[in-house]
JSON list of N, CA and C in Angstrom, two decimals:
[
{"chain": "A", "resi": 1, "resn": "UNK", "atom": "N", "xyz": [94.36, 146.62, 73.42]},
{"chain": "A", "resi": 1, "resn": "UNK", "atom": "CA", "xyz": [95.38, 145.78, 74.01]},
{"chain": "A", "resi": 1, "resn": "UNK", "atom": "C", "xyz": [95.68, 146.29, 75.41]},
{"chain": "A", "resi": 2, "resn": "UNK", "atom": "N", "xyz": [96.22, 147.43, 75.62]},
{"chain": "A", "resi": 2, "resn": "UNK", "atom": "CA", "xyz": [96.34, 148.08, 77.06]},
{"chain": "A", "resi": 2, "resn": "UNK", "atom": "C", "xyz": [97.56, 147.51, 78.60]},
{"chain": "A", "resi": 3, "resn": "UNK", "atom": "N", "xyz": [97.48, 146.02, 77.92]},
{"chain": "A", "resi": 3, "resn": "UNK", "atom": "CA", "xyz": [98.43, 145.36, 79.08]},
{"chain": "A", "resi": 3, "resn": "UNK", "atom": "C", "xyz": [99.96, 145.13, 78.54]},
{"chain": "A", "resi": 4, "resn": "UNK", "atom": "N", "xyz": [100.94, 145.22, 79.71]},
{"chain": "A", "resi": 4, "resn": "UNK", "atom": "CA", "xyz": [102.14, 144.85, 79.05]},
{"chain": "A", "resi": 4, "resn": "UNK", "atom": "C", "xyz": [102.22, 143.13, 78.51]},
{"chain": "A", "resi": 5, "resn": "UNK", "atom": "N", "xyz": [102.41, 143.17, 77.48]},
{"chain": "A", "resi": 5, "resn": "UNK", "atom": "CA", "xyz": [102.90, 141.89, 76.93]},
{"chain": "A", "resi": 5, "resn": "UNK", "atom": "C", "xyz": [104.47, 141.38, 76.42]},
{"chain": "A", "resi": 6, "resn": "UNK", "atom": "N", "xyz": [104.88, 140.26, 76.88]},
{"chain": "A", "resi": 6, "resn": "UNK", "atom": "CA", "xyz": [106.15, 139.82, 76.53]},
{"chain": "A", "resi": 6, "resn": "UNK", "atom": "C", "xyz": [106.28, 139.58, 75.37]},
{"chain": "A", "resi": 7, "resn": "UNK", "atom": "N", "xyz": [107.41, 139.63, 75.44]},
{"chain": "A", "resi": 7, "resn": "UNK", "atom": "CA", "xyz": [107.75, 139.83, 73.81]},
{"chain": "A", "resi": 7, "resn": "UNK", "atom": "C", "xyz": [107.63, 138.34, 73.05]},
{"chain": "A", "resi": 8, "resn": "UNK", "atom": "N", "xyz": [107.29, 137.39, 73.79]},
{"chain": "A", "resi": 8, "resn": "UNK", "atom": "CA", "xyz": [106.86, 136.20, 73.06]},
{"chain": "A", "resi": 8, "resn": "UNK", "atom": "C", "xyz": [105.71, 136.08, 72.41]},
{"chain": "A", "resi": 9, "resn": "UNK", "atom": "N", "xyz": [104.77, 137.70, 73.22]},
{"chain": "A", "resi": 9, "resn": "UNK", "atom": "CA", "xyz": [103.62, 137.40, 72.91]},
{"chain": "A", "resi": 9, "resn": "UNK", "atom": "C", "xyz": [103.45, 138.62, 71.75]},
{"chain": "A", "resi": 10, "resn": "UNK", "atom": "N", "xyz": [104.55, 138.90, 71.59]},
{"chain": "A", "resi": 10, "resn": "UNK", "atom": "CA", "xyz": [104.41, 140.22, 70.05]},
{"chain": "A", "resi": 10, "resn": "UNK", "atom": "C", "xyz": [104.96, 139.59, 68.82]},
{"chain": "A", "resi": 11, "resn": "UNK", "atom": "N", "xyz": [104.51, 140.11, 67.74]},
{"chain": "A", "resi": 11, "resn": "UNK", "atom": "CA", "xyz": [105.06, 139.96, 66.37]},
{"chain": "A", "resi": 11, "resn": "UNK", "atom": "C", "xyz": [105.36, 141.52, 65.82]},
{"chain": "A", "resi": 12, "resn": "UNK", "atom": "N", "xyz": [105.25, 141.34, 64.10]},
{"chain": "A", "resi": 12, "resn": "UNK", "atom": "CA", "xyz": [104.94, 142.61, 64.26]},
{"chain": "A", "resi": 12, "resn": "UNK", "atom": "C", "xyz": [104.45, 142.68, 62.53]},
{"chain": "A", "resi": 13, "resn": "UNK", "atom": "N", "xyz": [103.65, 143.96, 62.06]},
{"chain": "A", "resi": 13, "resn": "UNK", "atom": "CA", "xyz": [102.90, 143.74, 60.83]},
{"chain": "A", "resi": 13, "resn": "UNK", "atom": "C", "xyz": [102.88, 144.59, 60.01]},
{"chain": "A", "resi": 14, "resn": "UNK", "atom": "N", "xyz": [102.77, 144.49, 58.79]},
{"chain": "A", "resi": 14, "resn": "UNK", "atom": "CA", "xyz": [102.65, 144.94, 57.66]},
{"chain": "A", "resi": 14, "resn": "UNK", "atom": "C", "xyz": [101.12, 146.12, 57.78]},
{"chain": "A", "resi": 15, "resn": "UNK", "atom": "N", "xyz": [101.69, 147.53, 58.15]},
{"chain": "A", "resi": 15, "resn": "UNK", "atom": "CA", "xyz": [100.26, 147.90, 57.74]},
{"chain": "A", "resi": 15, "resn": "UNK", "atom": "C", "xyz": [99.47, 147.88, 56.78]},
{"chain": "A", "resi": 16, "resn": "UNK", "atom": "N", "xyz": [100.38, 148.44, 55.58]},
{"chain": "A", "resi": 16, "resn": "UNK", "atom": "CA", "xyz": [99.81, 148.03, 53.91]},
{"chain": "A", "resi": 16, "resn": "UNK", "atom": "C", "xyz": [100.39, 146.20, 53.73]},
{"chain": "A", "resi": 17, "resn": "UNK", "atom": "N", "xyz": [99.57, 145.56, 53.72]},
{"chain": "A", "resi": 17, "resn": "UNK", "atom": "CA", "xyz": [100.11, 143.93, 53.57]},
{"chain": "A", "resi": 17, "resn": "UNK", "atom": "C", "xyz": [101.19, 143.95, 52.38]},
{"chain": "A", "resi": 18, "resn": "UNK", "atom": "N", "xyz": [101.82, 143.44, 52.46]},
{"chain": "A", "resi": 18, "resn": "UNK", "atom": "CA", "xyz": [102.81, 142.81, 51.30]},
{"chain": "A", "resi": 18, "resn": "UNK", "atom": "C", "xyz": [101.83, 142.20, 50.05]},
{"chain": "A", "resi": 19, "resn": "UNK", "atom": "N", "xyz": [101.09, 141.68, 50.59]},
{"chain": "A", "resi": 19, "resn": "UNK", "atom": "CA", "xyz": [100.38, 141.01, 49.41]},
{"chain": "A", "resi": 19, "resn": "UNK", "atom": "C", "xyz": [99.70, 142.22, 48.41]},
{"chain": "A", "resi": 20, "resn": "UNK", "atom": "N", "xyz": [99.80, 143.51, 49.36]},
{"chain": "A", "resi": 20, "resn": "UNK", "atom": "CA", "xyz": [98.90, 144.63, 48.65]},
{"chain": "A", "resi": 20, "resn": "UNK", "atom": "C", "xyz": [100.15, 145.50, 48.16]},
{"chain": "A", "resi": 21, "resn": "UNK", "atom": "N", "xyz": [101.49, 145.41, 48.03]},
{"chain": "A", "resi": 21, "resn": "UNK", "atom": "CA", "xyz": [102.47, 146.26, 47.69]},
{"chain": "A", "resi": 21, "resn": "UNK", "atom": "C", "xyz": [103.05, 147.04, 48.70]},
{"chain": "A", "resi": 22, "resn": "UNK", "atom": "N", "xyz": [102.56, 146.46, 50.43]},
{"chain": "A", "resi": 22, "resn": "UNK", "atom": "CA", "xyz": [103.15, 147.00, 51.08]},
{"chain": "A", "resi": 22, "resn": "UNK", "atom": "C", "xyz": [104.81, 146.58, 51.09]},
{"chain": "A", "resi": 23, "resn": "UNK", "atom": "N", "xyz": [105.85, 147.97, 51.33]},
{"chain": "A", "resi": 23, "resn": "UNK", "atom": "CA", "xyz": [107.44, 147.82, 51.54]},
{"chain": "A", "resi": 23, "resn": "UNK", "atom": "C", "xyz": [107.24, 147.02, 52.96]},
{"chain": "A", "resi": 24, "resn": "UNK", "atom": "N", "xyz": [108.62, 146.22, 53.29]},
{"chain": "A", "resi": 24, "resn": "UNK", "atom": "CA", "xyz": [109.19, 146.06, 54.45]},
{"chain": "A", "resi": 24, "resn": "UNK", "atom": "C", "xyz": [109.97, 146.87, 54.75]},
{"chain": "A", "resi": 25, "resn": "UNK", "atom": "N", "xyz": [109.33, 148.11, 55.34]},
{"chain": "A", "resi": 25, "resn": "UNK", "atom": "CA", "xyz": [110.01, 149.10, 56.00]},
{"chain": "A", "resi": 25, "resn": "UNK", "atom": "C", "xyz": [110.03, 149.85, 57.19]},
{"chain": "A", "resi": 26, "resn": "UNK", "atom": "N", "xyz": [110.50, 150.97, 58.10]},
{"chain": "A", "resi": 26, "resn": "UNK", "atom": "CA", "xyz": [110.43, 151.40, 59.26]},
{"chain": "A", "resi": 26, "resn": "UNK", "atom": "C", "xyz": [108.63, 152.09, 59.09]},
{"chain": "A", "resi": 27, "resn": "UNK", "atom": "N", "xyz": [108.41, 152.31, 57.99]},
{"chain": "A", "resi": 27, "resn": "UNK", "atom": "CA", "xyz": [106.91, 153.09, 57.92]},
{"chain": "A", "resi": 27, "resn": "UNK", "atom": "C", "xyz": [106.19, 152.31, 58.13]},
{"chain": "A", "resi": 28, "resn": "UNK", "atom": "N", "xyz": [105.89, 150.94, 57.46]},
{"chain": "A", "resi": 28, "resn": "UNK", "atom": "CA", "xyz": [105.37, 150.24, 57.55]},
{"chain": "A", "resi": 28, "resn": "UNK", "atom": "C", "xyz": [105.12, 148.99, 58.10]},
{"chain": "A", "resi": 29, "resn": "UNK", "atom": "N", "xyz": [105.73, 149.13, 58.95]},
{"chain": "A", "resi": 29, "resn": "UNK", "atom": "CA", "xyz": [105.67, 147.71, 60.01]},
{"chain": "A", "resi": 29, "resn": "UNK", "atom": "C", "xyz": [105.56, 147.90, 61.21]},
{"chain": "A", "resi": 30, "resn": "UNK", "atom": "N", "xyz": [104.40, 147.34, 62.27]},
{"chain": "A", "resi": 30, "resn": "UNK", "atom": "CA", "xyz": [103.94, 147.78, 63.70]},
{"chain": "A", "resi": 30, "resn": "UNK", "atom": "C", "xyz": [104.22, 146.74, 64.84]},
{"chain": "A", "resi": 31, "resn": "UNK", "atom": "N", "xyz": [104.75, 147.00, 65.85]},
{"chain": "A", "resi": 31, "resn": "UNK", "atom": "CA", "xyz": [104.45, 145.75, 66.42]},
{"chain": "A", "resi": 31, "resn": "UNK", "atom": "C", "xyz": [103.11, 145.58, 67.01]},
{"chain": "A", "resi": 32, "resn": "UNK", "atom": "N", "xyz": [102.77, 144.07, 66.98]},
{"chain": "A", "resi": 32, "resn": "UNK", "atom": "CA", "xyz": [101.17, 144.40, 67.67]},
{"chain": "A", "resi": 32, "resn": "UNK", "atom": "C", "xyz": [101.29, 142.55, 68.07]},
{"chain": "A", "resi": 33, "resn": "UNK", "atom": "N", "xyz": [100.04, 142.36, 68.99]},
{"chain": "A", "resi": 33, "resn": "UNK", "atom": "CA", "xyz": [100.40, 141.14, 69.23]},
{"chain": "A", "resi": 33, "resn": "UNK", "atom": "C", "xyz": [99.78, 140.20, 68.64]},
{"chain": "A", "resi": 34, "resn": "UNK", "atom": "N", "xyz": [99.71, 138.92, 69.19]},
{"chain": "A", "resi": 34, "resn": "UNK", "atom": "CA", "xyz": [100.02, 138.11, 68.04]},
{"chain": "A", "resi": 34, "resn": "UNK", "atom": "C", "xyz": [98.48, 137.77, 67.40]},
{"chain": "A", "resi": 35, "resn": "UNK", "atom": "N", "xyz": [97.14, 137.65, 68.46]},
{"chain": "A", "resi": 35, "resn": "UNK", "atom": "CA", "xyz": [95.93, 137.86, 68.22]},
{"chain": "A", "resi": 35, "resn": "UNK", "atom": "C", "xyz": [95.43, 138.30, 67.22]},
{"chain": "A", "resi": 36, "resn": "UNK", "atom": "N", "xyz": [95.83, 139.96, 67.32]},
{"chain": "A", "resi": 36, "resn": "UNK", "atom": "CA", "xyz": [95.39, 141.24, 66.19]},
{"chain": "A", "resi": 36, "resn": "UNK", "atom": "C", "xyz": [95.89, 141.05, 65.09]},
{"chain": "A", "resi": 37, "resn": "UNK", "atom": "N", "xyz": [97.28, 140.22, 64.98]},
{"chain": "A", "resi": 37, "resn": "UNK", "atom": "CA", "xyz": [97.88, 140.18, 63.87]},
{"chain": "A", "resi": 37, "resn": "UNK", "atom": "C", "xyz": [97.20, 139.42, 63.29]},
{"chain": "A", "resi": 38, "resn": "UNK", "atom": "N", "xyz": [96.62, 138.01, 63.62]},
{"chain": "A", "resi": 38, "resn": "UNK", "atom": "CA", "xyz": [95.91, 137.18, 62.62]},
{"chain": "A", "resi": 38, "resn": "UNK", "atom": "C", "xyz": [94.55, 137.83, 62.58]},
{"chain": "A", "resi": 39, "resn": "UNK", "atom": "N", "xyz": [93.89, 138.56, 63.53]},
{"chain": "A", "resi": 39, "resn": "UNK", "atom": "CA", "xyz": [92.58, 139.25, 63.00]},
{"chain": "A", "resi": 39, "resn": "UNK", "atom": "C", "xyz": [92.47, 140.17, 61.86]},
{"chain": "A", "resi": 40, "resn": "UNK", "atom": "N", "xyz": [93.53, 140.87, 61.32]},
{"chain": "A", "resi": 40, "resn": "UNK", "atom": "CA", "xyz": [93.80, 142.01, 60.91]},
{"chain": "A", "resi": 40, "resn": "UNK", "atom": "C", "xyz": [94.37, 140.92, 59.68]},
{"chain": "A", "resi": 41, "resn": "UNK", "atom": "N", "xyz": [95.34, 140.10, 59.34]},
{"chain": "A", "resi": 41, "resn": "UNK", "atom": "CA", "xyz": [95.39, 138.99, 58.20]},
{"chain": "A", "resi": 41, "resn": "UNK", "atom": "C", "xyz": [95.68, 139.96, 57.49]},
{"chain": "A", "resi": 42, "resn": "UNK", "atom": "N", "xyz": [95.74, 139.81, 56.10]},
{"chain": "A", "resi": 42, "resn": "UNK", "atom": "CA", "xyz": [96.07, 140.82, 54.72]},
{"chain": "A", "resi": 42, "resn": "UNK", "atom": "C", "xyz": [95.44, 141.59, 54.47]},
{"chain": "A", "resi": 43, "resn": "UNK", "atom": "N", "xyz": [94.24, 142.19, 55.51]},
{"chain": "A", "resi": 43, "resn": "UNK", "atom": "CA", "xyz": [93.66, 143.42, 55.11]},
{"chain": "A", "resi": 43, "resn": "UNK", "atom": "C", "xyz": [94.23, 144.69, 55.56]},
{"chain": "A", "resi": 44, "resn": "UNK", "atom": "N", "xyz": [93.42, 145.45, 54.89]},
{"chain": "A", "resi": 44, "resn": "UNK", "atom": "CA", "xyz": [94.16, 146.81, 55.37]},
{"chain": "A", "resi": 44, "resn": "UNK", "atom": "C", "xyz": [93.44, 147.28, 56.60]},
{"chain": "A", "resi": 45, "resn": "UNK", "atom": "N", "xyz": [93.84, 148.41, 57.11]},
{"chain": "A", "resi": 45, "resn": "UNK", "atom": "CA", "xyz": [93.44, 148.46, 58.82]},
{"chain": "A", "resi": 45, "resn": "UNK", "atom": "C", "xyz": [91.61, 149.09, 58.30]},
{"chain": "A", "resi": 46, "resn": "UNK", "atom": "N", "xyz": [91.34, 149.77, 57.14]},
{"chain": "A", "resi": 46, "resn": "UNK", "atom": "CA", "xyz": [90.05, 149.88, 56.73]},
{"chain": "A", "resi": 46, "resn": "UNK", "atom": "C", "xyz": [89.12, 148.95, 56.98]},
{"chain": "A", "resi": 47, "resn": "UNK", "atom": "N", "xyz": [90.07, 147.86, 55.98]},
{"chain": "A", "resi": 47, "resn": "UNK", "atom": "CA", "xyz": [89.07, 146.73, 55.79]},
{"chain": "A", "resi": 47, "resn": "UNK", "atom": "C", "xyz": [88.60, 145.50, 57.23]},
{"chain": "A", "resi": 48, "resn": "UNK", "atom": "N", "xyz": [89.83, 145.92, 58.05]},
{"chain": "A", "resi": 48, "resn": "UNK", "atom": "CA", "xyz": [90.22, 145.23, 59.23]},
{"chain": "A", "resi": 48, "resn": "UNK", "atom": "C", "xyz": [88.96, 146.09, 60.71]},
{"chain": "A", "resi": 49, "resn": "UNK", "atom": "N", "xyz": [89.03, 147.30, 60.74]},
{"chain": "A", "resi": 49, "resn": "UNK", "atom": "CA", "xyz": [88.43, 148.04, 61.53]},
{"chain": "A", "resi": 49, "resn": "UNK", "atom": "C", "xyz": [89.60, 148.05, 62.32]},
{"chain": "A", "resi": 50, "resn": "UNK", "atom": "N", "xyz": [90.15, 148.37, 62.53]},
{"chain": "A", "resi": 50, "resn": "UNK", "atom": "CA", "xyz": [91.65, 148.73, 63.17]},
{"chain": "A", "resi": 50, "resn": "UNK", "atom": "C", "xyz": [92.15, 149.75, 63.03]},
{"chain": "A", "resi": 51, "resn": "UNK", "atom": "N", "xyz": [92.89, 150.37, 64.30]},
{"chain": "A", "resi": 51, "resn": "UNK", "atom": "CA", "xyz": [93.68, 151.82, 63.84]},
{"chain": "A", "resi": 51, "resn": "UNK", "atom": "C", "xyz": [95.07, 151.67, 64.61]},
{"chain": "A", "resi": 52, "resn": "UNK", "atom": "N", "xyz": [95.48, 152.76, 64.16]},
{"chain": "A", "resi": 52, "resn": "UNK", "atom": "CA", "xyz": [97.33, 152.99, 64.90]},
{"chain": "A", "resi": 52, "resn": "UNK", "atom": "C", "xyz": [97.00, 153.52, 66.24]},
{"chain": "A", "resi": 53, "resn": "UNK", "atom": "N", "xyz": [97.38, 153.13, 67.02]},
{"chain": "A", "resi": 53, "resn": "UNK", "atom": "CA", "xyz": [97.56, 153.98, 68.00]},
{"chain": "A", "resi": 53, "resn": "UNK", "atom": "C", "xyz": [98.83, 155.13, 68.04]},
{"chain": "A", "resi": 54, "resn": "UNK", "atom": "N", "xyz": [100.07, 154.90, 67.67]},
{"chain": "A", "resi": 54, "resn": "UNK", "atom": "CA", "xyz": [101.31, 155.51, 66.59]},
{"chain": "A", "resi": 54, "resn": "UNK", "atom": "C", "xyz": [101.42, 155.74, 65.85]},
{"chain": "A", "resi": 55, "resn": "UNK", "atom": "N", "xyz": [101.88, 156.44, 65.04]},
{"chain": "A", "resi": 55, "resn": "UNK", "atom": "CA", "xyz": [102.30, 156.23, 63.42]},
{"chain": "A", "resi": 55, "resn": "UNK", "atom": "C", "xyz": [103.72, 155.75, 63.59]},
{"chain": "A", "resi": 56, "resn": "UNK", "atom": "N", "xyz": [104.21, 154.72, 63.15]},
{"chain": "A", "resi": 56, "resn": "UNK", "atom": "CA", "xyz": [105.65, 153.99, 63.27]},
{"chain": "A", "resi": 56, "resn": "UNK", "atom": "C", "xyz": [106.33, 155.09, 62.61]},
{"chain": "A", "resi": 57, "resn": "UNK", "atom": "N", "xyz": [107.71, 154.83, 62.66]},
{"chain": "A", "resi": 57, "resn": "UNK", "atom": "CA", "xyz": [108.89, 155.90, 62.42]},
{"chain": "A", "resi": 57, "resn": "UNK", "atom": "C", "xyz": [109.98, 155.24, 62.36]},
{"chain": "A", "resi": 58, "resn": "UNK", "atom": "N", "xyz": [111.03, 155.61, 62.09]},
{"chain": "A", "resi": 58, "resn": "UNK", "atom": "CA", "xyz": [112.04, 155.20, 61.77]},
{"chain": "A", "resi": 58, "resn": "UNK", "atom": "C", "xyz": [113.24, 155.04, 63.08]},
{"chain": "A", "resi": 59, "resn": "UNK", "atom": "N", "xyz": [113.50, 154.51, 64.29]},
{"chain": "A", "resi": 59, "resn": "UNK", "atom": "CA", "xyz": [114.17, 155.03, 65.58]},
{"chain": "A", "resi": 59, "resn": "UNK", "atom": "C", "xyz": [115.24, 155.38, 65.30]},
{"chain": "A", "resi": 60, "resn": "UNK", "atom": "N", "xyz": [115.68, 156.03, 66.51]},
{"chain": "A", "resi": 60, "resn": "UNK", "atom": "CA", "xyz": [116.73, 157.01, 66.52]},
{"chain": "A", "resi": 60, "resn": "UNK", "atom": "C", "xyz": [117.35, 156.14, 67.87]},
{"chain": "A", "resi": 61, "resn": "UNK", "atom": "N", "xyz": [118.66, 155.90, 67.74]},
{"chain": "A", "resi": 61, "resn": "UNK", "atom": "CA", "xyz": [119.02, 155.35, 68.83]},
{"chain": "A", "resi": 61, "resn": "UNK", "atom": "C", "xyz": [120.90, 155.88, 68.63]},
{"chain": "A", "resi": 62, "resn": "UNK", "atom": "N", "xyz": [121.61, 155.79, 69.79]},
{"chain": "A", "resi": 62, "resn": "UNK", "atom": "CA", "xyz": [122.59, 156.19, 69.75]},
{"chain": "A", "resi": 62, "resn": "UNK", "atom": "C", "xyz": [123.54, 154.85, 70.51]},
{"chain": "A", "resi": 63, "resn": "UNK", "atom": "N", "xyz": [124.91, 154.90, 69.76]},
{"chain": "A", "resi": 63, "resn": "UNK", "atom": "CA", "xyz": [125.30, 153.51, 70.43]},
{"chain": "A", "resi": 63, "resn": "UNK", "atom": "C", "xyz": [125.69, 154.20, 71.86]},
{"chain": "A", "resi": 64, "resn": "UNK", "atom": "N", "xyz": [125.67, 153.03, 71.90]},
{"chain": "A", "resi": 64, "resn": "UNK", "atom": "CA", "xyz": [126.01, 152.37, 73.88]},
{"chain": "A", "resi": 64, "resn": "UNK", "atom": "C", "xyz": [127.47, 152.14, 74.04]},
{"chain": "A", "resi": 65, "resn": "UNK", "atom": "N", "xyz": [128.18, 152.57, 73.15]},
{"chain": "A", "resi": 65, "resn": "UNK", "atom": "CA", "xyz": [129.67, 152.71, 73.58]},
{"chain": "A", "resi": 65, "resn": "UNK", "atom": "C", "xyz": [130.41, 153.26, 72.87]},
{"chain": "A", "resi": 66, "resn": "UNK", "atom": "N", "xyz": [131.24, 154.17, 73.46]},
{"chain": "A", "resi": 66, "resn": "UNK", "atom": "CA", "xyz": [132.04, 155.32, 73.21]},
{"chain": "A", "resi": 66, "resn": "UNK", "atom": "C", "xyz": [133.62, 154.72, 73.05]},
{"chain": "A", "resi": 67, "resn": "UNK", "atom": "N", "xyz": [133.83, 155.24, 71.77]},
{"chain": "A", "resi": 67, "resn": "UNK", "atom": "CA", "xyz": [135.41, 154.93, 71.59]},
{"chain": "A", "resi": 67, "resn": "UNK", "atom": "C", "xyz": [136.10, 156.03, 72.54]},
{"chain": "A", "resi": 68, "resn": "UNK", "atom": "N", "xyz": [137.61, 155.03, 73.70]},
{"chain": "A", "resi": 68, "resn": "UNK", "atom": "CA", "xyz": [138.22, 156.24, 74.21]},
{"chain": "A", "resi": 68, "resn": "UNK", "atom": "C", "xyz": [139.37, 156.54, 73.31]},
{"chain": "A", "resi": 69, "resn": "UNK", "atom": "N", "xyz": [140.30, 158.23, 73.10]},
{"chain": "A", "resi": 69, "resn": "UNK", "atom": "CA", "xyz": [141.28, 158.19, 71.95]},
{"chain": "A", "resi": 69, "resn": "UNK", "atom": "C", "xyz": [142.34, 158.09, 72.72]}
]
């Protein structure tokens, strides 16, 4: 992929498919765009020839606004 893409042009996917017992979870779901996603379909990235460039994770983010007391 290599280029920035808008976010119209991302989805995002099931590495283990749902159809295969993959969770909908922070482990398992990548964003990737929308192309790869239908190339890649319900297989696994084996069966697909596909790899992570990441291993997804769970983010860590902190809010954006501070209570004053």
């Amino acid at each position: 992929m290599g280029a920035s893409l808008q976010c119209s042009e991302l989805t995002y996917d099931h590495i283990i498919p749902r159809a295969h017992g993959g969770p909908t979870d922070w482990t398992n779901i990548v964003t990737c765009c929308i192309t790869c996603n239908r190339r890649k379909g319900g297989k696994s990235l084996e069966q697909s020839g596909m790899y992570l460039r990441h291993l997804p994770k769970k983010p860590t983010w902190q809010p954006y606004v501070t209570m004053a007391a």
